[in-house]
Amino acid sequence: METTLRGVGVSHGVAIGEVRHMGTAVLEPPAKQIPAEEAEREQGRARQAVEAVAADLIARGNLAGGEAQAVLEAQAMMAQDPELMADVERRIAVGSTAERGVYDAFAAYRALLAGAGEYLAGRVADLDDVRNRIVARLLGVPMPGVPDSDEPYVLIARDLAPADTALLDPALVLGFVTEEGGPTSHSAILARALGVPAVVALPGAGELVEGTVIAVDGSTGEIFVEPGADKRASLEQAAAARKAALAASSGPGATSDGHKVPLLANIGGPADVPAAVDAGAEGVGLFRTEFLFLDDSEKAPSEDKQVDAYRKVLEAFPEGRVVVRVLDAGADKPLDFLTPGDEPNPALGVRGLRTLLDHPDVLRTQLTALSKAAEGLPVYLEVMAPMVADRIDAKAFADACRDAGLEAKFGAMVEIPSAALRARSILQEVEFLSLGTNDLAQYTFAADRQVGAVSRLQDPWQPALLDLVAASAEAAKAEGKSCGVCGEAASDPLLACVLTGLGVTSLSMGAASIPYVRSTLSKHTLAQCERAASAARAADTAEDARAAAQAVLSGE
């Protein structure tokens, strides 16, 4: 009998196939004491397993490239954490086996993360995956990972670790569904990059029986269990119509009456450039530069290394716009040489621009490298600071850009509600705004973007979030400056129309979403987008906001 479940759709498309569940490693090794003379050998086994797992994660990252590479390298750093390793060795010295020492040390660290505020609690899934991989290697059991199958399937998991998501084969994994996660979790972002339909935060997903046929709608978040022939036909027809519309859509982003809305790509490094170019991106709206700094948590990359990486991206968009975000370190992206390790709540501490202003040499080197990378190129370089709170922050960043001799526009990211509320003040110091809707939602609703239990508050359709977007866009218009969106909200085609109606001047997203947004925008006039935006803001809930906008744009 056909039933319908609803989670959070995070990656467009429809997948119909049989359920297969993610395999897991043995989670808890047996507790037994070892003789003192075996401690040194066990410590060596533990170190060997840790290094092997870290090397495997880095290798997976190199294969995946782009954003996935940065995420997996961060996991490798987690595996090699010296304090964790010291704790493992202490436990082995008093009688634990290597696998039990690893398990208990990670459990203690896990408890610290879980109690350190919701932002760090979101890293627990990544930590569990690293632990499971190390313990599995020590026990000689299969690694956690996707199931072996010769036939395509829909993958079900409690949560998907980045190491698994990054290397999914779209030819076999038709889509995936998870119980945990949210619209801006690592797995969701990587799913969009892969173009795999995905639904997260679905309660009871693990109870779906192996082999059951389900249909996954990654746009609406609906899961149809044992769909009937009519439902399958309607879903397949809708998917085919969408595919045809995408194929027919090309060129710059614009509404049906010619209002231009440049469609840009979010990238994590040079490896993401080919997909952006293939998707017809008109430039880069968010170049995350963290990937360079995650290579070595002990020191910043050299100026020459930075110049080389930045130039590869800039060269790919001649005459195009490339917006670079300077290093956003702190919170879930700690760097040993920059970020304090003892903050009670790093998400509300020294992160983003605050970190860079505390380390002006790192900021100056990056700005100088960007300036040199752009020399002689016709590209329109723009550089922006993350986590700008007020005009004082904006002025400090603008002054640093000028001091470094940077010949580029410099701007501020709006990720903190204070920046949206005082956008006109900030625009006295910088030349553009860019809305990071993921963090803006997190700070507006006090809802960690990695925690599935509060995912409804991360929904970019929340009217309060739309109000802040509107305030920022109105301020930019009043100052004659631009205001783009580079958060994941821009990847929702319907919401892209609403953002356009709110006055946003450009949209930046994962490359796989660009054709969907281009096609949908081209079907509606600016006036329709403005009416849809007004209807969405008049609603009281995210669900009602989406429904109101949909009604306007569909002519109901």
Coordinates of C-alpha atoms in Angstrom, one line a residue:
M1 CA 0.0 0.0 0.0
E2 CA 1.4 3.4 -1.0
T3 CA 2.3 5.7 1.9
T4 CA 3.9 9.1 1.9
L5 CA 6.6 10.3 4.3
R6 CA 8.1 13.8 4.5
G7 CA 11.6 15.0 5.3
V8 CA 13.6 17.9 4.1
G9 CA 14.4 18.0 0.4
V10 CA 18.0 19.1 -0.1
S11 CA 18.9 18.1 -3.7
H12 CA 16.7 18.4 -6.8
G13 CA 15.5 15.5 -8.8
V14 CA 13.4 12.3 -8.5
A15 CA 14.8 8.8 -7.8
I16 CA 12.8 5.6 -7.8
G17 CA 14.5 2.4 -6.7
E18 CA 14.9 -0.3 -4.1
V19 CA 16.1 0.5 -0.6
R20 CA 19.6 -0.4 0.5
H21 CA 20.9 0.4 3.9
M22 CA 24.3 1.9 4.8
G23 CA 26.7 -0.7 6.3
T24 CA 28.3 0.1 9.7
A25 CA 31.4 -1.1 11.4
V26 CA 31.4 -2.9 14.8
L27 CA 30.9 0.1 17.1
E28 CA 32.1 -1.2 20.4
P29 CA 35.1 -3.6 20.7
P30 CA 35.4 -5.9 23.7
A31 CA 36.8 -4.6 26.9
K32 CA 39.8 -6.7 28.1
Q33 CA 43.0 -6.1 29.9
I34 CA 46.4 -6.6 28.2
P35 CA 49.7 -7.4 30.0
A36 CA 52.0 -4.4 30.5
E37 CA 54.6 -5.8 28.1
E38 CA 52.1 -5.6 25.2
A39 CA 51.3 -1.9 25.7
E40 CA 54.0 -0.6 23.4
R41 CA 53.0 -3.0 20.6
E42 CA 49.3 -1.9 21.0
Q43 CA 50.2 1.7 20.9
G44 CA 52.0 1.1 17.7
R45 CA 49.0 -0.6 16.2
A46 CA 46.8 2.3 17.2
R47 CA 49.2 4.9 15.6
Q48 CA 49.4 2.8 12.5
A49 CA 45.6 2.5 12.2
V50 CA 45.1 6.3 12.8
E51 CA 47.7 7.2 10.1
A52 CA 46.1 4.7 7.6
V53 CA 42.6 6.1 8.1
A54 CA 43.9 9.7 7.8
A55 CA 45.7 8.7 4.6
D56 CA 42.5 7.0 3.2
L57 CA 40.4 10.1 4.0
I58 CA 43.0 12.4 2.2
A59 CA 43.1 10.0 -0.8
R60 CA 39.3 10.0 -1.0
G61 CA 39.4 13.8 -0.9
N62 CA 41.9 14.0 -3.7
L63 CA 39.7 11.7 -5.8
A64 CA 36.6 13.8 -5.1
G65 CA 38.1 17.2 -5.3
G66 CA 36.4 20.5 -4.6
E67 CA 34.3 21.0 -1.4
A68 CA 34.5 17.3 -0.6
Q69 CA 38.3 17.5 -0.5
A70 CA 38.2 20.2 2.1
V71 CA 35.7 18.3 4.2
L72 CA 37.6 15.0 4.1
E73 CA 40.9 16.7 4.9
A74 CA 39.3 18.2 8.0
Q75 CA 38.2 14.7 9.0
A76 CA 41.8 13.5 8.5
M77 CA 43.0 16.3 10.8
M78 CA 40.4 15.1 13.4
A79 CA 41.8 11.5 13.2
Q80 CA 45.4 12.8 13.8
D81 CA 44.5 15.2 16.7
P82 CA 47.6 14.9 19.0
E83 CA 45.6 15.3 22.2
L84 CA 43.3 12.5 21.1
M85 CA 46.2 10.3 20.2
A86 CA 47.9 11.0 23.6
D87 CA 44.7 10.0 25.3
V88 CA 44.6 6.7 23.3
E89 CA 48.2 5.9 24.3
R90 CA 47.5 6.7 28.0
R91 CA 44.5 4.3 28.0
I92 CA 46.6 1.6 26.4
A93 CA 49.4 2.1 28.9
V94 CA 47.0 1.2 31.7
G95 CA 45.8 -2.0 30.1
S96 CA 43.4 -1.3 27.2
T97 CA 43.8 -2.9 23.8
A98 CA 44.4 -0.6 20.9
E99 CA 40.8 -0.8 19.6
R100 CA 39.3 -0.3 23.1
G101 CA 41.7 2.6 23.8
V102 CA 40.6 4.3 20.6
Y103 CA 37.0 3.7 21.3
D104 CA 37.1 5.1 24.8
A105 CA 39.3 8.1 23.9
F106 CA 36.9 9.1 21.1
A107 CA 33.9 8.6 23.4
A108 CA 35.4 11.0 25.9
Y109 CA 36.1 13.6 23.1
R110 CA 32.6 13.0 21.7
A111 CA 31.0 13.9 25.1
L112 CA 33.0 17.1 25.2
L113 CA 31.8 18.1 21.7
A114 CA 28.2 17.1 22.4
G115 CA 28.3 19.4 25.5
A116 CA 30.2 22.3 23.9
G117 CA 27.2 23.9 22.3
E118 CA 25.1 22.9 19.3
Y119 CA 27.6 24.2 16.7
L120 CA 30.3 21.8 17.8
A121 CA 27.8 19.1 18.5
G122 CA 27.2 19.0 14.7
R123 CA 30.7 17.6 14.3
V124 CA 29.8 14.4 16.3
A125 CA 28.7 12.5 13.2
D126 CA 32.1 13.2 11.5
L127 CA 33.9 12.1 14.7
D128 CA 31.9 8.9 15.0
D129 CA 32.8 8.1 11.4
V130 CA 36.5 8.5 12.0
R131 CA 36.3 6.4 15.2
N132 CA 34.4 3.6 13.3
R133 CA 37.0 3.6 10.6
I134 CA 39.9 3.3 13.0
V135 CA 38.2 0.6 15.1
A136 CA 37.2 -1.4 12.0
R137 CA 40.8 -1.4 10.8
L138 CA 42.1 -2.6 14.1
L139 CA 39.4 -5.3 14.4
G140 CA 39.9 -6.4 10.8
V141 CA 36.2 -5.9 9.9
P142 CA 34.7 -4.2 6.8
M143 CA 34.8 -0.4 6.9
P144 CA 31.6 1.5 7.2
G145 CA 30.3 2.5 3.8
V146 CA 27.9 2.1 0.9
P147 CA 26.6 -1.4 0.2
D148 CA 27.9 -3.5 -2.6
S149 CA 25.3 -3.8 -5.4
D150 CA 25.4 -4.4 -9.1
E151 CA 21.9 -2.8 -9.4
P152 CA 21.0 0.9 -8.8
Y153 CA 19.4 1.6 -5.5
V154 CA 18.2 4.3 -3.1
L155 CA 20.6 4.6 -0.1
I156 CA 19.2 4.8 3.4
A157 CA 21.3 5.9 6.4
R158 CA 21.0 7.4 9.8
D159 CA 23.5 10.0 8.6
L160 CA 26.0 10.0 5.8
A161 CA 29.6 10.8 6.6
P162 CA 31.4 13.1 4.2
A163 CA 33.8 10.2 3.3
D164 CA 30.9 8.2 2.0
T165 CA 28.9 11.0 0.3
A166 CA 31.9 12.4 -1.6
L167 CA 32.5 9.2 -3.5
L168 CA 28.9 8.1 -4.2
D169 CA 28.6 6.7 -7.7
P170 CA 25.5 8.4 -9.3
A171 CA 25.2 5.5 -11.7
L172 CA 24.5 3.2 -8.8
V173 CA 23.2 5.4 -6.0
L174 CA 20.0 6.9 -7.5
G175 CA 19.3 9.0 -4.4
F176 CA 19.7 9.0 -0.7
V177 CA 17.6 9.5 2.5
T178 CA 18.9 10.1 6.0
E179 CA 17.3 10.3 9.4
E180 CA 19.7 13.1 10.6
G181 CA 21.2 16.1 8.9
G182 CA 19.8 19.4 7.7
P183 CA 19.6 21.4 4.5
T184 CA 23.1 22.9 5.1
S185 CA 24.9 19.8 6.5
H186 CA 28.0 18.6 4.7
S187 CA 26.1 15.7 3.2
A188 CA 23.4 18.0 1.7
I189 CA 25.9 20.3 0.2
L190 CA 27.9 17.4 -1.3
A191 CA 24.6 15.8 -2.6
R192 CA 23.8 19.0 -4.5
A193 CA 27.4 19.1 -5.9
L194 CA 26.9 15.5 -7.2
G195 CA 23.4 16.1 -8.6
V196 CA 22.0 13.2 -6.5
P197 CA 18.4 13.6 -5.3
A198 CA 18.4 13.6 -1.5
V199 CA 16.1 14.0 1.5
V200 CA 17.4 14.4 5.0
A201 CA 15.8 14.7 8.5
L202 CA 13.3 12.0 7.8
P203 CA 12.2 10.4 11.1
G204 CA 12.1 6.6 10.9
A205 CA 14.1 6.3 7.7
G206 CA 16.1 3.4 9.1
E207 CA 12.8 1.4 9.5
L208 CA 12.3 1.3 5.7
V209 CA 12.7 -2.4 4.8
E210 CA 15.6 -3.5 2.6
G211 CA 14.4 -4.1 -0.9
T212 CA 11.3 -1.9 -0.6
V213 CA 10.7 0.3 -3.7
I214 CA 10.5 4.0 -2.8
A215 CA 10.3 7.2 -4.8
V216 CA 12.4 10.2 -3.5
D217 CA 11.5 13.7 -4.5
G218 CA 14.5 15.8 -3.6
S219 CA 12.7 19.1 -4.3
T220 CA 9.7 18.6 -2.0
G221 CA 11.2 16.2 0.6
E222 CA 8.5 13.6 0.0
I223 CA 9.2 9.9 0.1
F224 CA 6.6 7.6 -1.5
V225 CA 6.8 4.1 -0.2
E226 CA 5.7 1.4 -2.7
P227 CA 4.4 4.0 -5.2
G228 CA 1.6 2.9 -7.4
A229 CA 1.8 3.0 -11.2
D230 CA 0.0 6.3 -11.4
K231 CA 2.3 8.0 -8.9
R232 CA 5.4 6.6 -10.6
A233 CA 4.2 7.8 -14.0
S234 CA 3.4 11.3 -12.7
L235 CA 6.8 11.6 -11.0
E236 CA 8.7 10.3 -14.0
Q237 CA 6.7 12.6 -16.3
A238 CA 7.5 15.6 -14.0
A239 CA 11.2 14.6 -14.0
A240 CA 11.2 14.3 -17.8
A241 CA 9.5 17.7 -18.2
R242 CA 12.1 19.2 -15.9
K243 CA 15.0 17.7 -17.8
A244 CA 13.6 19.0 -21.1
A245 CA 13.2 22.5 -19.7
L246 CA 16.8 22.4 -18.4
A247 CA 18.1 21.4 -21.8
A248 CA 16.2 24.2 -23.4
S249 CA 17.5 26.8 -21.0
S250 CA 20.8 28.6 -21.6
G251 CA 22.5 31.9 -21.4
P252 CA 22.6 34.5 -18.7
G253 CA 20.1 34.4 -15.8
A254 CA 17.1 36.6 -16.3
T255 CA 13.3 36.9 -15.7
S256 CA 10.9 36.4 -18.7
D257 CA 10.7 40.2 -19.1
G258 CA 14.5 40.6 -19.3
H259 CA 15.4 41.6 -15.7
K260 CA 19.0 40.3 -15.4
V261 CA 19.9 38.2 -12.4
P262 CA 23.5 36.9 -12.8
L263 CA 23.7 33.2 -11.8
L264 CA 27.1 32.4 -10.2
A265 CA 28.7 29.3 -8.8
N266 CA 29.8 28.5 -5.3
I267 CA 33.2 26.7 -5.4
G268 CA 35.7 25.3 -3.0
G269 CA 38.8 25.4 -5.2
P270 CA 40.1 24.9 -8.8
A271 CA 38.6 21.4 -8.9
D272 CA 35.1 22.8 -8.9
V273 CA 35.7 25.1 -11.8
P274 CA 34.9 22.7 -14.7
A275 CA 31.4 21.9 -13.4
A276 CA 30.7 25.6 -12.9
V277 CA 31.8 26.4 -16.5
D278 CA 29.8 23.4 -17.9
A279 CA 26.7 24.7 -16.0
G280 CA 27.0 28.1 -17.7
A281 CA 27.9 30.0 -14.5
E282 CA 28.4 33.7 -15.2
G283 CA 31.2 33.8 -12.7
V284 CA 31.8 32.8 -9.1
G285 CA 29.7 34.2 -6.3
L286 CA 31.5 32.4 -3.5
F287 CA 35.1 31.1 -3.7
R288 CA 35.7 29.5 -0.3
T289 CA 39.5 29.7 0.2
E290 CA 39.6 27.4 3.3
F291 CA 40.7 24.4 1.2
L292 CA 44.2 25.9 0.9
F293 CA 44.5 26.4 4.7
L294 CA 43.2 23.0 5.6
D295 CA 46.1 21.3 3.9
D296 CA 48.3 22.1 7.0
S297 CA 46.7 23.1 10.3
E298 CA 50.1 24.2 11.7
K299 CA 50.8 27.1 9.4
A300 CA 49.3 29.3 6.6
P301 CA 50.1 28.4 3.0
S302 CA 52.8 30.5 1.4
E303 CA 51.9 33.5 -0.7
D304 CA 53.2 31.7 -3.9
K305 CA 51.0 28.7 -3.2
Q306 CA 48.0 30.9 -2.8
V307 CA 48.7 32.9 -5.9
D308 CA 48.9 29.8 -8.0
A309 CA 45.5 28.4 -6.7
Y310 CA 43.7 31.7 -7.0
R311 CA 44.9 32.4 -10.5
K312 CA 43.6 29.0 -11.8
V313 CA 40.1 30.0 -10.8
L314 CA 40.4 33.6 -12.0
E315 CA 41.7 32.5 -15.5
A316 CA 38.6 30.3 -15.9
F317 CA 36.2 33.3 -16.0
P318 CA 37.7 35.9 -18.4
E319 CA 35.5 39.0 -18.3
G320 CA 33.4 37.3 -15.5
R321 CA 32.9 38.2 -11.9
V322 CA 34.8 36.2 -9.2
V323 CA 33.9 36.9 -5.6
V324 CA 36.5 35.5 -3.2
R325 CA 35.7 35.1 0.5
V326 CA 38.9 35.5 2.6
L327 CA 39.6 32.7 5.1
D328 CA 36.7 31.8 7.3
A329 CA 38.4 30.0 10.2
G330 CA 37.0 29.1 13.5
A331 CA 33.9 27.2 14.8
D332 CA 33.7 24.0 12.8
K333 CA 36.8 24.9 10.8
P334 CA 39.5 25.2 13.5
L335 CA 43.1 25.8 12.5
D336 CA 45.8 25.2 15.1
F337 CA 47.8 28.2 14.2
L338 CA 44.8 30.6 14.2
T339 CA 41.9 29.6 16.4
P340 CA 41.8 29.2 20.2
G341 CA 41.1 25.6 21.3
D342 CA 39.3 26.5 24.6
E343 CA 36.4 28.6 23.6
P344 CA 33.2 27.6 25.3
N345 CA 31.1 28.3 22.2
P346 CA 33.3 28.8 19.1
A347 CA 30.3 29.7 16.9
L348 CA 29.8 32.8 18.9
G349 CA 33.5 33.5 19.5
V350 CA 36.5 34.4 17.5
R351 CA 35.8 33.2 13.9
G352 CA 35.7 34.6 10.4
L353 CA 36.9 38.2 10.1
R354 CA 37.5 38.3 13.9
T355 CA 40.2 35.7 13.5
L356 CA 41.8 37.5 10.7
L357 CA 41.9 40.8 12.5
D358 CA 43.6 39.1 15.3
H359 CA 46.2 37.8 12.8
P360 CA 46.7 40.7 10.3
D361 CA 49.8 39.0 8.8
V362 CA 47.6 36.1 7.6
L363 CA 45.0 38.5 6.1
R364 CA 47.6 40.7 4.4
T365 CA 49.3 37.7 2.8
Q366 CA 46.0 36.4 1.4
L367 CA 45.0 39.9 0.1
T368 CA 48.4 40.4 -1.5
A369 CA 48.2 36.9 -3.1
L370 CA 44.8 37.7 -4.5
S371 CA 46.1 41.0 -5.9
K372 CA 49.0 39.3 -7.6
A373 CA 46.8 36.4 -8.9
A374 CA 44.6 39.0 -10.7
E375 CA 47.4 40.9 -12.3
G376 CA 47.0 41.1 -16.1
L377 CA 43.7 39.3 -16.1
P378 CA 40.4 40.9 -17.4
V379 CA 38.4 39.2 -14.6
Y380 CA 36.3 41.4 -12.2
L381 CA 37.8 40.4 -8.8
E382 CA 35.7 41.1 -5.7
V383 CA 36.8 40.2 -2.2
M384 CA 34.6 39.9 0.8
A385 CA 34.9 39.3 4.6
P386 CA 33.0 36.6 6.5
M387 CA 31.1 37.3 9.7
V388 CA 30.9 41.1 9.5
A389 CA 28.9 42.4 12.5
D390 CA 28.9 46.1 12.1
R391 CA 30.5 49.2 10.4
I392 CA 33.6 48.9 12.6
D393 CA 34.3 45.4 11.2
A394 CA 33.5 46.6 7.6
K395 CA 35.9 49.5 7.9
A396 CA 38.7 47.3 9.4
F397 CA 38.4 45.0 6.4
A398 CA 38.2 47.8 3.8
D399 CA 41.3 49.4 5.4
A400 CA 43.2 46.1 5.2
C401 CA 42.3 45.7 1.5
R402 CA 43.6 49.2 0.7
D403 CA 46.7 48.7 2.8
A404 CA 47.5 45.6 0.8
G405 CA 47.1 47.5 -2.5
L406 CA 44.2 45.4 -3.6
E407 CA 42.6 46.7 -6.8
A408 CA 39.3 45.0 -6.4
K409 CA 35.9 45.7 -5.0
F410 CA 35.6 44.7 -1.4
G411 CA 32.4 43.7 0.4
A412 CA 30.9 42.2 3.5
M413 CA 29.0 39.0 4.0
V414 CA 25.7 39.3 5.9
E415 CA 25.6 36.3 8.1
I416 CA 24.7 38.0 11.4
P417 CA 21.3 39.7 12.0
S418 CA 23.0 42.9 13.1
A419 CA 24.6 43.2 9.7
A420 CA 21.2 43.0 7.9
L421 CA 19.6 45.4 10.3
R422 CA 22.4 47.9 9.9
A423 CA 23.2 47.2 6.3
R424 CA 23.2 50.9 5.2
S425 CA 25.8 51.7 7.8
I426 CA 28.0 48.8 6.7
L427 CA 27.7 50.0 3.0
Q428 CA 29.3 53.3 3.9
E429 CA 32.6 51.3 4.1
V430 CA 32.2 48.5 1.5
E431 CA 31.0 48.3 -2.1
F432 CA 28.7 45.2 -2.0
L433 CA 26.9 42.8 0.3
S434 CA 26.6 39.0 0.0
L435 CA 24.0 37.1 2.1
G436 CA 25.2 33.9 3.6
T437 CA 21.8 32.5 4.3
N438 CA 23.0 29.3 6.0
D439 CA 24.7 31.1 8.9
L440 CA 22.2 34.0 8.8
A441 CA 19.5 31.4 9.6
Q442 CA 21.6 29.8 12.2
Y443 CA 22.2 33.0 14.1
T444 CA 18.7 34.4 13.6
F445 CA 17.0 31.3 15.0
A446 CA 19.7 30.0 17.4
A447 CA 19.5 26.8 15.4
D448 CA 22.7 24.9 14.5
R449 CA 22.9 24.2 10.8
Q450 CA 24.2 20.7 11.5
V451 CA 21.5 19.5 13.9
G452 CA 18.6 17.6 12.3
A453 CA 16.3 18.2 15.3
V454 CA 16.2 22.0 14.5
S455 CA 16.2 21.7 10.7
R456 CA 12.8 23.4 10.4
L457 CA 14.5 26.6 11.7
Q458 CA 17.2 26.3 9.0
D459 CA 14.5 26.4 6.3
P460 CA 15.4 29.4 4.1
W461 CA 11.6 30.0 3.6
Q462 CA 11.3 31.2 7.2
P463 CA 9.6 34.6 6.9
A464 CA 11.9 36.2 9.5
L465 CA 14.9 35.2 7.3
L466 CA 13.1 36.7 4.2
D467 CA 12.6 39.9 6.2
L468 CA 16.4 40.2 6.8
V469 CA 17.1 39.5 3.1
A470 CA 14.7 42.2 2.2
A471 CA 16.2 44.7 4.6
S472 CA 19.7 44.0 3.2
A473 CA 18.6 44.3 -0.4
E474 CA 16.6 47.5 0.2
A475 CA 19.7 49.1 1.9
A476 CA 21.9 48.1 -1.0
K477 CA 19.4 49.6 -3.5
A478 CA 19.2 52.8 -1.5
E479 CA 23.0 53.1 -1.6
G480 CA 23.2 52.2 -5.3
K481 CA 25.2 49.0 -4.5
S482 CA 24.7 45.3 -5.1
C483 CA 23.4 42.6 -2.8
G484 CA 23.8 38.9 -3.8
V485 CA 22.9 35.7 -2.1
C486 CA 25.5 33.0 -1.9
G487 CA 23.9 30.7 0.7
E488 CA 22.2 27.4 -0.2
A489 CA 18.9 29.3 -0.4
A490 CA 19.8 30.4 -3.9
S491 CA 19.8 26.8 -5.2
D492 CA 16.0 26.5 -4.7
P493 CA 14.4 27.5 -8.0
L494 CA 11.2 28.7 -6.5
L495 CA 13.0 30.6 -3.7
A496 CA 15.4 32.1 -6.3
C497 CA 12.3 33.8 -7.8
V498 CA 11.3 35.1 -4.4
L499 CA 14.8 36.4 -3.7
T500 CA 14.8 38.2 -7.0
G501 CA 11.5 39.7 -6.0
L502 CA 13.0 40.9 -2.7
G503 CA 15.6 42.9 -4.6
V504 CA 18.6 40.5 -4.6
T505 CA 20.9 41.4 -7.5
S506 CA 22.7 38.0 -8.1
L507 CA 22.4 34.4 -7.0
S508 CA 25.2 32.0 -6.3
M509 CA 24.9 28.2 -5.8
G510 CA 26.4 24.8 -6.4
A511 CA 26.9 24.3 -10.1
A512 CA 24.4 21.5 -10.4
S513 CA 21.5 23.9 -9.4
I514 CA 22.2 26.6 -11.9
P515 CA 20.2 25.1 -14.8
Y516 CA 17.2 24.6 -12.5
V517 CA 17.3 28.2 -11.3
R518 CA 17.9 29.6 -14.8
S519 CA 15.0 27.6 -16.2
T520 CA 12.5 28.6 -13.5
L521 CA 13.5 32.3 -13.5
S522 CA 13.0 32.5 -17.2
K523 CA 9.3 31.6 -16.8
H524 CA 8.3 34.5 -14.6
T525 CA 8.3 38.3 -14.8
L526 CA 10.0 40.5 -12.2
A527 CA 6.5 41.7 -11.2
Q528 CA 5.4 38.1 -10.5
C529 CA 8.6 37.6 -8.5
E530 CA 7.9 40.7 -6.4
R531 CA 4.3 39.5 -5.8
A532 CA 5.5 36.1 -4.8
A533 CA 8.0 37.7 -2.4
S534 CA 5.3 39.8 -0.8
A535 CA 3.1 36.8 -0.4
A536 CA 5.9 34.8 1.2
R537 CA 6.8 37.5 3.7
A538 CA 3.1 37.8 4.7
A539 CA 3.0 34.2 5.8
D540 CA 3.7 33.0 9.4
T541 CA 5.5 29.7 8.7
A542 CA 8.1 28.5 6.2
E543 CA 5.6 26.0 4.7
D544 CA 3.0 28.7 4.3
A545 CA 5.5 31.0 2.7
R546 CA 6.5 28.4 0.1
A547 CA 2.8 27.6 -0.6
A548 CA 2.0 31.3 -1.0
A549 CA 4.8 32.0 -3.4
Q550 CA 4.0 28.8 -5.4
A551 CA 0.4 30.0 -5.7
V552 CA 1.4 33.4 -7.1
L553 CA 3.9 32.0 -9.5
S554 CA 1.6 29.2 -10.8
G555 CA -1.2 31.8 -11.3
E556 CA -3.6 30.3 -8.8

